[in-house]
CSV table of C-alpha atoms in Angstrom, one decimal:
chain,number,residue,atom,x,y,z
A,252,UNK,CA,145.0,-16.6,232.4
A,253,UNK,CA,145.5,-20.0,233.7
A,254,UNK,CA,143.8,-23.1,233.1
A,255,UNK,CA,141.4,-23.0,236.4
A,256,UNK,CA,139.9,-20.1,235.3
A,257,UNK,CA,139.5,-20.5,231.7
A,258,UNK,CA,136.2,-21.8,230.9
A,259,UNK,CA,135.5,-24.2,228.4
A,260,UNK,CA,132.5,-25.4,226.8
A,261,UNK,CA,133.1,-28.9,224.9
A,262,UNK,CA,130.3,-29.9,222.0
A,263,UNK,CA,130.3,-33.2,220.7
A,264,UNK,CA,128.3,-36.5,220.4
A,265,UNK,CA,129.8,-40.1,219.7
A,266,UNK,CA,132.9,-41.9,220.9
A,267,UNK,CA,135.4,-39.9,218.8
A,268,UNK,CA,134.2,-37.1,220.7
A,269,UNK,CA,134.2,-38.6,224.1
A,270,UNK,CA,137.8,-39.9,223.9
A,271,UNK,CA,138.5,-35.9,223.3
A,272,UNK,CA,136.6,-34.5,226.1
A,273,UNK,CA,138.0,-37.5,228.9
A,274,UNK,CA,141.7,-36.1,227.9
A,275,UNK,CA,140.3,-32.3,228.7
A,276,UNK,CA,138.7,-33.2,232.4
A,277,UNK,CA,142.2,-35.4,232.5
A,278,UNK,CA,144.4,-32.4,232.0
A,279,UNK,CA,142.6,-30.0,234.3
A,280,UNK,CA,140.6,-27.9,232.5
A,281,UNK,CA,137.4,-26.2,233.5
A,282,UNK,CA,134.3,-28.0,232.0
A,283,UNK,CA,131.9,-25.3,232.6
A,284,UNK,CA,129.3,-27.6,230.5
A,285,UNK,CA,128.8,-30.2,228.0
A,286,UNK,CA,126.4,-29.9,224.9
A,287,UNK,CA,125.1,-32.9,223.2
A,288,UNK,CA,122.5,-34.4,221.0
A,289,UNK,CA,119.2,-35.0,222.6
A,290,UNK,CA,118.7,-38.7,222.8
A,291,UNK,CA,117.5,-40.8,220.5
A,292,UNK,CA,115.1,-43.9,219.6
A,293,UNK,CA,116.8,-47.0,218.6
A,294,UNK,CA,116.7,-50.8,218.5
A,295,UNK,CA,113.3,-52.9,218.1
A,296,UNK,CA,112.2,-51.0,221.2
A,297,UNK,CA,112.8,-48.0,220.4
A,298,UNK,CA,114.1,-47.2,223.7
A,299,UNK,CA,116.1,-43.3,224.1
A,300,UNK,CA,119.9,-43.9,224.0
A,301,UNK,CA,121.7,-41.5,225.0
A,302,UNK,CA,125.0,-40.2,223.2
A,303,UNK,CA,128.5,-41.8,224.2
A,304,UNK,CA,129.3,-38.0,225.7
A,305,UNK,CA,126.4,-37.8,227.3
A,306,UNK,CA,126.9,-41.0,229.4
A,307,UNK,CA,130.7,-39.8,230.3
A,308,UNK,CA,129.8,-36.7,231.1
A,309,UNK,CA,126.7,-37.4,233.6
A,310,UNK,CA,129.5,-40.0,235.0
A,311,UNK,CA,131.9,-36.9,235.4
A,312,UNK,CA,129.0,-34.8,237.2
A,313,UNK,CA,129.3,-32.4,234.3
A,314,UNK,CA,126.6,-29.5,233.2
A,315,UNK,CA,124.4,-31.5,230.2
A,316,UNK,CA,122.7,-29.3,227.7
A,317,UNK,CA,120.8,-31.4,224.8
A,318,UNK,CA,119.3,-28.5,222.5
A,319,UNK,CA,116.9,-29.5,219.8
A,320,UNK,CA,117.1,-26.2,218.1
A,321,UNK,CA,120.6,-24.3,218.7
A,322,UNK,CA,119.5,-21.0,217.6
A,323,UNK,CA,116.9,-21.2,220.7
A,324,UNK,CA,116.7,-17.8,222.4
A,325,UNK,CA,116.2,-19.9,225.5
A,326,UNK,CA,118.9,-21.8,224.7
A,327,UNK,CA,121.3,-18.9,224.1
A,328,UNK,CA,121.0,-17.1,227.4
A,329,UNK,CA,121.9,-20.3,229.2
A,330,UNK,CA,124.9,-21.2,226.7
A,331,UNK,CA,125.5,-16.6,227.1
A,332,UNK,CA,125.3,-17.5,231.6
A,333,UNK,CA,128.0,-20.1,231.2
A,334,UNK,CA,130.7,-17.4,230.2
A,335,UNK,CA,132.8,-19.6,228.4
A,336,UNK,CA,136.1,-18.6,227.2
A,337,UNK,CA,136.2,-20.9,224.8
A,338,UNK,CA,133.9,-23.8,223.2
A,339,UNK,CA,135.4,-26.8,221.5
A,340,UNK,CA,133.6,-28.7,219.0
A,341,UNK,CA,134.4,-32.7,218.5
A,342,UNK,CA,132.0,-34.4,215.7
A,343,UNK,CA,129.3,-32.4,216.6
A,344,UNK,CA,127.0,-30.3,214.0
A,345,UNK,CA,126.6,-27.1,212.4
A,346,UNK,CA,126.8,-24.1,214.9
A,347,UNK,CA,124.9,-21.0,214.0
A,348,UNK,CA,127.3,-18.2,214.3
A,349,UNK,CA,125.4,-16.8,217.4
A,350,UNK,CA,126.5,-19.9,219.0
A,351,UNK,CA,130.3,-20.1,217.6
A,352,UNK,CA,131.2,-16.6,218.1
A,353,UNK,CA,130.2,-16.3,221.4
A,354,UNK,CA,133.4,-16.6,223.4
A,355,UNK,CA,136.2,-14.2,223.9
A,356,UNK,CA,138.3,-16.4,222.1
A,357,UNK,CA,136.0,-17.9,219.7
A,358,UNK,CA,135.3,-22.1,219.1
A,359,UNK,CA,138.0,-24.4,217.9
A,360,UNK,CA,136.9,-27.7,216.0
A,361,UNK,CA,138.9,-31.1,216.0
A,362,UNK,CA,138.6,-32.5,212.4
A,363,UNK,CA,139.8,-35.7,211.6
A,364,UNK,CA,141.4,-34.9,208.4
A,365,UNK,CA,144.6,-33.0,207.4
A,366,UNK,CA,142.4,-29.7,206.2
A,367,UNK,CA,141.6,-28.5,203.3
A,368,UNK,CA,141.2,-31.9,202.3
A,369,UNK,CA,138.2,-33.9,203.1
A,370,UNK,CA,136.4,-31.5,204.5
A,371,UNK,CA,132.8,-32.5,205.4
A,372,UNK,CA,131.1,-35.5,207.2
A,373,UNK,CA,133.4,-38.4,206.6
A,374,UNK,CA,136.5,-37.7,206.5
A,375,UNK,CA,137.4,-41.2,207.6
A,376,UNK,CA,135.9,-43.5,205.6
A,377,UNK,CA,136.3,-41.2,202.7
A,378,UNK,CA,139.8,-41.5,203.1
A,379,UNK,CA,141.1,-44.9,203.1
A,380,UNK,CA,137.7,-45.4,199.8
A,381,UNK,CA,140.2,-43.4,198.3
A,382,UNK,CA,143.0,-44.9,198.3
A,383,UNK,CA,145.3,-42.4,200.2
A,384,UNK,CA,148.3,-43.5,202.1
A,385,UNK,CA,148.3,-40.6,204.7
A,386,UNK,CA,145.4,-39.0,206.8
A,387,UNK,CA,145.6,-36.8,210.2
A,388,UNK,CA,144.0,-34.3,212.5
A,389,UNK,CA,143.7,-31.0,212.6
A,390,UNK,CA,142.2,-28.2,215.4
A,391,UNK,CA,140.5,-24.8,213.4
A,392,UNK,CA,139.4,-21.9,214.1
A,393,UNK,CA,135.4,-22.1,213.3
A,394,UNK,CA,134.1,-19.6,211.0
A,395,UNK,CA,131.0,-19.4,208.3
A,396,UNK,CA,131.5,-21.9,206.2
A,397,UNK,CA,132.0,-25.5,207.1
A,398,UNK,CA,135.5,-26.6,207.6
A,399,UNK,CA,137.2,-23.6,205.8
A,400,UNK,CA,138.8,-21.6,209.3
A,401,UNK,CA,142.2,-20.6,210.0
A,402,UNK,CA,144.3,-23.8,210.6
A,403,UNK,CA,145.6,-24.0,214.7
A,404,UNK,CA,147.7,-27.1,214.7
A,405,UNK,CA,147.9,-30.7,212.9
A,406,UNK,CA,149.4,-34.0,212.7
A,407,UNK,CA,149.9,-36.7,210.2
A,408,UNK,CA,149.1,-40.3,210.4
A,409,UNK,CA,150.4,-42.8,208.1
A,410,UNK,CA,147.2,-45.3,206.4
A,411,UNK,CA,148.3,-48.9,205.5
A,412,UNK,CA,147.2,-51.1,203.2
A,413,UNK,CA,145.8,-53.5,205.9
A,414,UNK,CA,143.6,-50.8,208.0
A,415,UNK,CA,140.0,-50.3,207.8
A,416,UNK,CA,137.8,-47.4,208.6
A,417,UNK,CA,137.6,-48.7,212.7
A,418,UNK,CA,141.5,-48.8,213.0
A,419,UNK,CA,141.8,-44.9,211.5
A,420,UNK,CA,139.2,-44.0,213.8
A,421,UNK,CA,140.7,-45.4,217.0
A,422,UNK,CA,144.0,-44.0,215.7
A,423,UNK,CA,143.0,-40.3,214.7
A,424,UNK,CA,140.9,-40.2,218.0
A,425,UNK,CA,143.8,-40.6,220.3
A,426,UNK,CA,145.8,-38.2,218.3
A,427,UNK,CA,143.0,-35.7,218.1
A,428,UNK,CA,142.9,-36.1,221.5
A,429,UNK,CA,145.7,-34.9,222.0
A,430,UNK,CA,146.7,-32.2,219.5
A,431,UNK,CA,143.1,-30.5,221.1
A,432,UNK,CA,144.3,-30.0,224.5
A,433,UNK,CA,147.9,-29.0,222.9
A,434,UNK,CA,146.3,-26.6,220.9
A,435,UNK,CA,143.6,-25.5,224.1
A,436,UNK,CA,147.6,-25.3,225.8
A,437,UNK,CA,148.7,-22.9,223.4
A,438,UNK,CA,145.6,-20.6,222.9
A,439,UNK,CA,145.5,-20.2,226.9
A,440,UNK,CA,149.5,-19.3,226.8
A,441,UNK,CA,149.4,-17.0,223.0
A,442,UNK,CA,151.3,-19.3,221.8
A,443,UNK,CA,149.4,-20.2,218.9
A,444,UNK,CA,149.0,-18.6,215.4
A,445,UNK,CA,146.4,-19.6,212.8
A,446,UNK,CA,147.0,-19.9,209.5
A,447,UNK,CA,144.4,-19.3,206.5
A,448,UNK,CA,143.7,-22.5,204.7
A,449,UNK,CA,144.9,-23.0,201.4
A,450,UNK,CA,142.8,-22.1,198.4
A,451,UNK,CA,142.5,-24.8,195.6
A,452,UNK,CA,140.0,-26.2,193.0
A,453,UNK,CA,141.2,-29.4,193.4
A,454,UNK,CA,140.2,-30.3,197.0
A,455,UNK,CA,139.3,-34.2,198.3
A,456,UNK,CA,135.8,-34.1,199.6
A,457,UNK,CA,134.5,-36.1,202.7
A,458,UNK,CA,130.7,-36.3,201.7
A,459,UNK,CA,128.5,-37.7,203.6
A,460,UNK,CA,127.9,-41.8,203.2
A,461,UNK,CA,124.4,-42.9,201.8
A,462,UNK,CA,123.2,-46.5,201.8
A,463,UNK,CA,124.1,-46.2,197.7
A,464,UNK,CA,127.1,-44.8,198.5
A,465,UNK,CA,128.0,-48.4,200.1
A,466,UNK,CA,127.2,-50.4,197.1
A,467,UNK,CA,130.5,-52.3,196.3
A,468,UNK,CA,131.5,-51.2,192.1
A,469,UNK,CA,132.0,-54.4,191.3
A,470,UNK,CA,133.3,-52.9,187.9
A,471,UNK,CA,136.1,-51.0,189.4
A,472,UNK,CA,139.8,-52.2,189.7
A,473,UNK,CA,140.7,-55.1,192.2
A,474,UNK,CA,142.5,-52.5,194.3
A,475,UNK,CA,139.6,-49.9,194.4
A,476,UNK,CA,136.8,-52.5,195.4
A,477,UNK,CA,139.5,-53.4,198.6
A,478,UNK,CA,139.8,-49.9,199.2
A,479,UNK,CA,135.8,-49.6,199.4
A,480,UNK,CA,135.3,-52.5,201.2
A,481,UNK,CA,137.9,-51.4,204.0
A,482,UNK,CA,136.7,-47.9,204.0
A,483,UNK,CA,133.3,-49.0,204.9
A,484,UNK,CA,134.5,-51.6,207.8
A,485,UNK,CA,132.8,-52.0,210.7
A,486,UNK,CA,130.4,-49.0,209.7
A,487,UNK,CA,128.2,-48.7,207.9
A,488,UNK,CA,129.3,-51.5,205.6
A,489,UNK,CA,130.1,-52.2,202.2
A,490,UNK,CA,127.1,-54.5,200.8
A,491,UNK,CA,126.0,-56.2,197.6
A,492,UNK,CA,123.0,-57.4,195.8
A,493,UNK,CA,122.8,-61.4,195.8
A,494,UNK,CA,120.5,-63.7,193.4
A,495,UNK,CA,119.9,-67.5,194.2
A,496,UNK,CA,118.5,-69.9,191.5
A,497,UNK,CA,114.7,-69.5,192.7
A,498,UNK,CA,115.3,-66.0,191.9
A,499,UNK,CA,115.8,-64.5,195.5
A,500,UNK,CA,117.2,-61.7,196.3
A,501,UNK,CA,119.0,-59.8,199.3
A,502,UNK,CA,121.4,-57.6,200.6
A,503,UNK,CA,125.3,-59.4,201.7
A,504,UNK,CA,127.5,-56.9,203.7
A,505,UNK,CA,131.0,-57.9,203.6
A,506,UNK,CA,133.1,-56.3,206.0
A,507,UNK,CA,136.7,-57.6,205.5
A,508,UNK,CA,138.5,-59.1,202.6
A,509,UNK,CA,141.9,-59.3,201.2
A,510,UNK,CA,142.9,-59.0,197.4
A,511,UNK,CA,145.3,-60.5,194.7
A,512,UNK,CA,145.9,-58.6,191.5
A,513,UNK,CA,146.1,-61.6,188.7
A,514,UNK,CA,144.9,-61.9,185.5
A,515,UNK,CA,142.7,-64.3,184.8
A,516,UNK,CA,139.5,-64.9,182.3
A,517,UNK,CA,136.8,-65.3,184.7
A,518,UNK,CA,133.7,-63.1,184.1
A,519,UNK,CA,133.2,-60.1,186.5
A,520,UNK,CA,132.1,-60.0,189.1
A,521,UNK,CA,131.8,-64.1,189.6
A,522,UNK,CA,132.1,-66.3,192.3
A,523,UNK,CA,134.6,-68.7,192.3
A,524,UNK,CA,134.5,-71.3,195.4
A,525,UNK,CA,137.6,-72.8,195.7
A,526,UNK,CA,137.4,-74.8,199.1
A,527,UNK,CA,135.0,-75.3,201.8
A,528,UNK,CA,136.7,-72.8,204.2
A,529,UNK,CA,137.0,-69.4,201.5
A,530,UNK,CA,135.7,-67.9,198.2
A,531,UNK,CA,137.0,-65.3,196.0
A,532,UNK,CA,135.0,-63.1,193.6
A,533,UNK,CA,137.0,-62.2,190.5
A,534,UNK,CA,137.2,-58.5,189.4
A,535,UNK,CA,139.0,-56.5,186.7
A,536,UNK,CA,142.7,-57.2,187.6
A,537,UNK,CA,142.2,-60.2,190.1
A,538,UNK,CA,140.4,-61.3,193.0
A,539,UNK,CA,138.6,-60.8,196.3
A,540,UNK,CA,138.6,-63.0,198.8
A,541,UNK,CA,136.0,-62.6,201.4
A,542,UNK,CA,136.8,-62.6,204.8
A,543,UNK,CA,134.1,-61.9,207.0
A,544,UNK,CA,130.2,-60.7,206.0
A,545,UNK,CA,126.6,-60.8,206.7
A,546,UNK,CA,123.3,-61.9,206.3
A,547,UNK,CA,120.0,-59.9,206.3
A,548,UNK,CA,119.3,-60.5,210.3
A,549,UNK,CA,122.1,-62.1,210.6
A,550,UNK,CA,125.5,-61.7,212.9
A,551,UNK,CA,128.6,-61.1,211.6
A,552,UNK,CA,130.4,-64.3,210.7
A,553,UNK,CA,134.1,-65.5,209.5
A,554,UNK,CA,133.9,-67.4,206.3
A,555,UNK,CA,134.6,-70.3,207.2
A,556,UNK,CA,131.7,-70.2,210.0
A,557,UNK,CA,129.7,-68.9,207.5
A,558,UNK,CA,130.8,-71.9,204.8
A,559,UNK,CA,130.2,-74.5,207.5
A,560,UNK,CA,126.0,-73.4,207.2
A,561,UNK,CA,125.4,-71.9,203.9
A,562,UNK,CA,126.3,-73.0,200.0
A,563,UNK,CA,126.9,-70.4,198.1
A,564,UNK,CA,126.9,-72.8,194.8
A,565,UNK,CA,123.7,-71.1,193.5
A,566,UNK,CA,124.4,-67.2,194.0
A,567,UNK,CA,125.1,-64.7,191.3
A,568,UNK,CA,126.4,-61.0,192.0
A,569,UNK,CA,123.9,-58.7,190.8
């Protein structure tokens, strides 16, 4: 079969996903529709956004569906009418199996993690939280439970020390990108073969983030508090709890710092301001120095934008 004639149908919601499904319609393949999540409320007036591959794919002309409830019967005959040979998932959500084994040759999802590990909802930001020095993609074969199908293909991508959660992403979209329409390639052709995952009670999870799950451990190693800060940069933030002397309180987000591992007898976490254009915080094993945050209804500043309007000479680290 060639490409013309082998239909796809391409799932997925936010701009990882839309960077995926711009490099399918670039290669040629047939779009035969585009599912999506319905839009949504947001901003103070609560106006309907639509999803990033929403927007692109009205702009391509493509066949929207935006299902509330994907084990609709109604929803089922149109997905059934489209015939697809194929669907491809990209950040999407759970598919009911009536959904994922539809096609003749089943759905393949784009995961940005080298699978088994961090399997689940954030592989990214999970990752670099950890610590680890590699990452990648991989394209899978979807079956019952999440993340666990045959492997198709994969590729690695090298984390350094200086990259945040936003530069993985950009990085691992573009490769995904790629290794999906290599992989759709390969399943047209035959020339693919999947391979069971490996088994192991020692697997990395990528659980979801919660608003907790962004607190910064102040009581954790230099190198670990970087590593969470970083991992949470731009989204949805690493944040601490701030005390003045009037015994105010609120919520700082600090999205980039840098670190210095030095020994030193400063309490932990505390403030240390050593000019008027940066602060450092010592931790267990050194200090971090804050490069760019924000306030409660605030924008994003540098910190020396930020020290230019605001003493910090009266807050404590709760």
């Amino acid at each position: 079969m060639d490409k013309d004639n082998f239909r796809i149908v391409f799932m997925g919601t936010p701009e990882f996903a839309q960077e995926s499904l711009l490099r399918i319609i670039e290669e040629g393949f047939n779009v035969a529709a585009v599912i999506t999540a319905p839009d949504k409320p947001s901003g103070r007036g609560r106006k309907l956004q639509e999803s990033a591959v929403k927007k692109f794919a009205n702009q391509k002309n493509l066949l929207v569906l935006q299902p509330t409830n994907l084990k609709d019967t109604i929803f089922l005959r149109e997905l059934k009418n489209l015939k697809a040979d194929l669907n491809v998932v990209v950040a999407f959500r759970m598919l009911p199996e009536a959904v994922w084994d539809m096609p003749k040759k089943g759905t393949i999802n784009l995961h940005a993690s080298l699978l088994p590990d961090y399997r689940g909802a954030a592989p990214i930001n999970r990752a670099i939280m950890n610590g680890e020095q590699k990452s990648g993609v991989t394209t899978f074969l979807i079956e019952k439970e999440i993340d666990t199908g045959n492997i198709l293909l994969s590729e690695e991508v090298d984390i350094s020390d200086k990259m945040n959660a936003g530069d993985l992403h950009d990085i691992l979209m573009e490769k995904g990108a790629k290794l999906l329409t290599d992989t759709i390639y390969r399943m047209i052709s035959g020339d693919i073969v999947s391979v069971p995952q490996q088994k192991s009670t020692h697997l990395k999870l990528a659980l979801k983030i919660h608003p907790e799950d962004c607190r910064i451990p102040w009581e954790n190693d230099v190198q670990s508090i970087y590593n969470h800060i970083r991992g949470l940069s731009p989204y949805p933030g690493a944040w601490t709890e701030i005390q003045i002397a009037n015994g105010e309180k609120f919520s700082l987000k600090i999205f980039s710092a840098a670190y210095e591992k030095e020994s030193h007898s400063f309490g932990t976490p505390t403030i240390i301001k050593d000019t008027n254009k940066e602060f450092r915080i010592s931790v267990p094993g050194g200090y971090i120095q804050i490069l760019e945050l924000q306030m409660p209804g605030k924008k994003k500043m540098n910190i020396q934008d930020f020290l230019r309007g605001n003493s910090i000479d009266e807050w404590e680290i709760l």
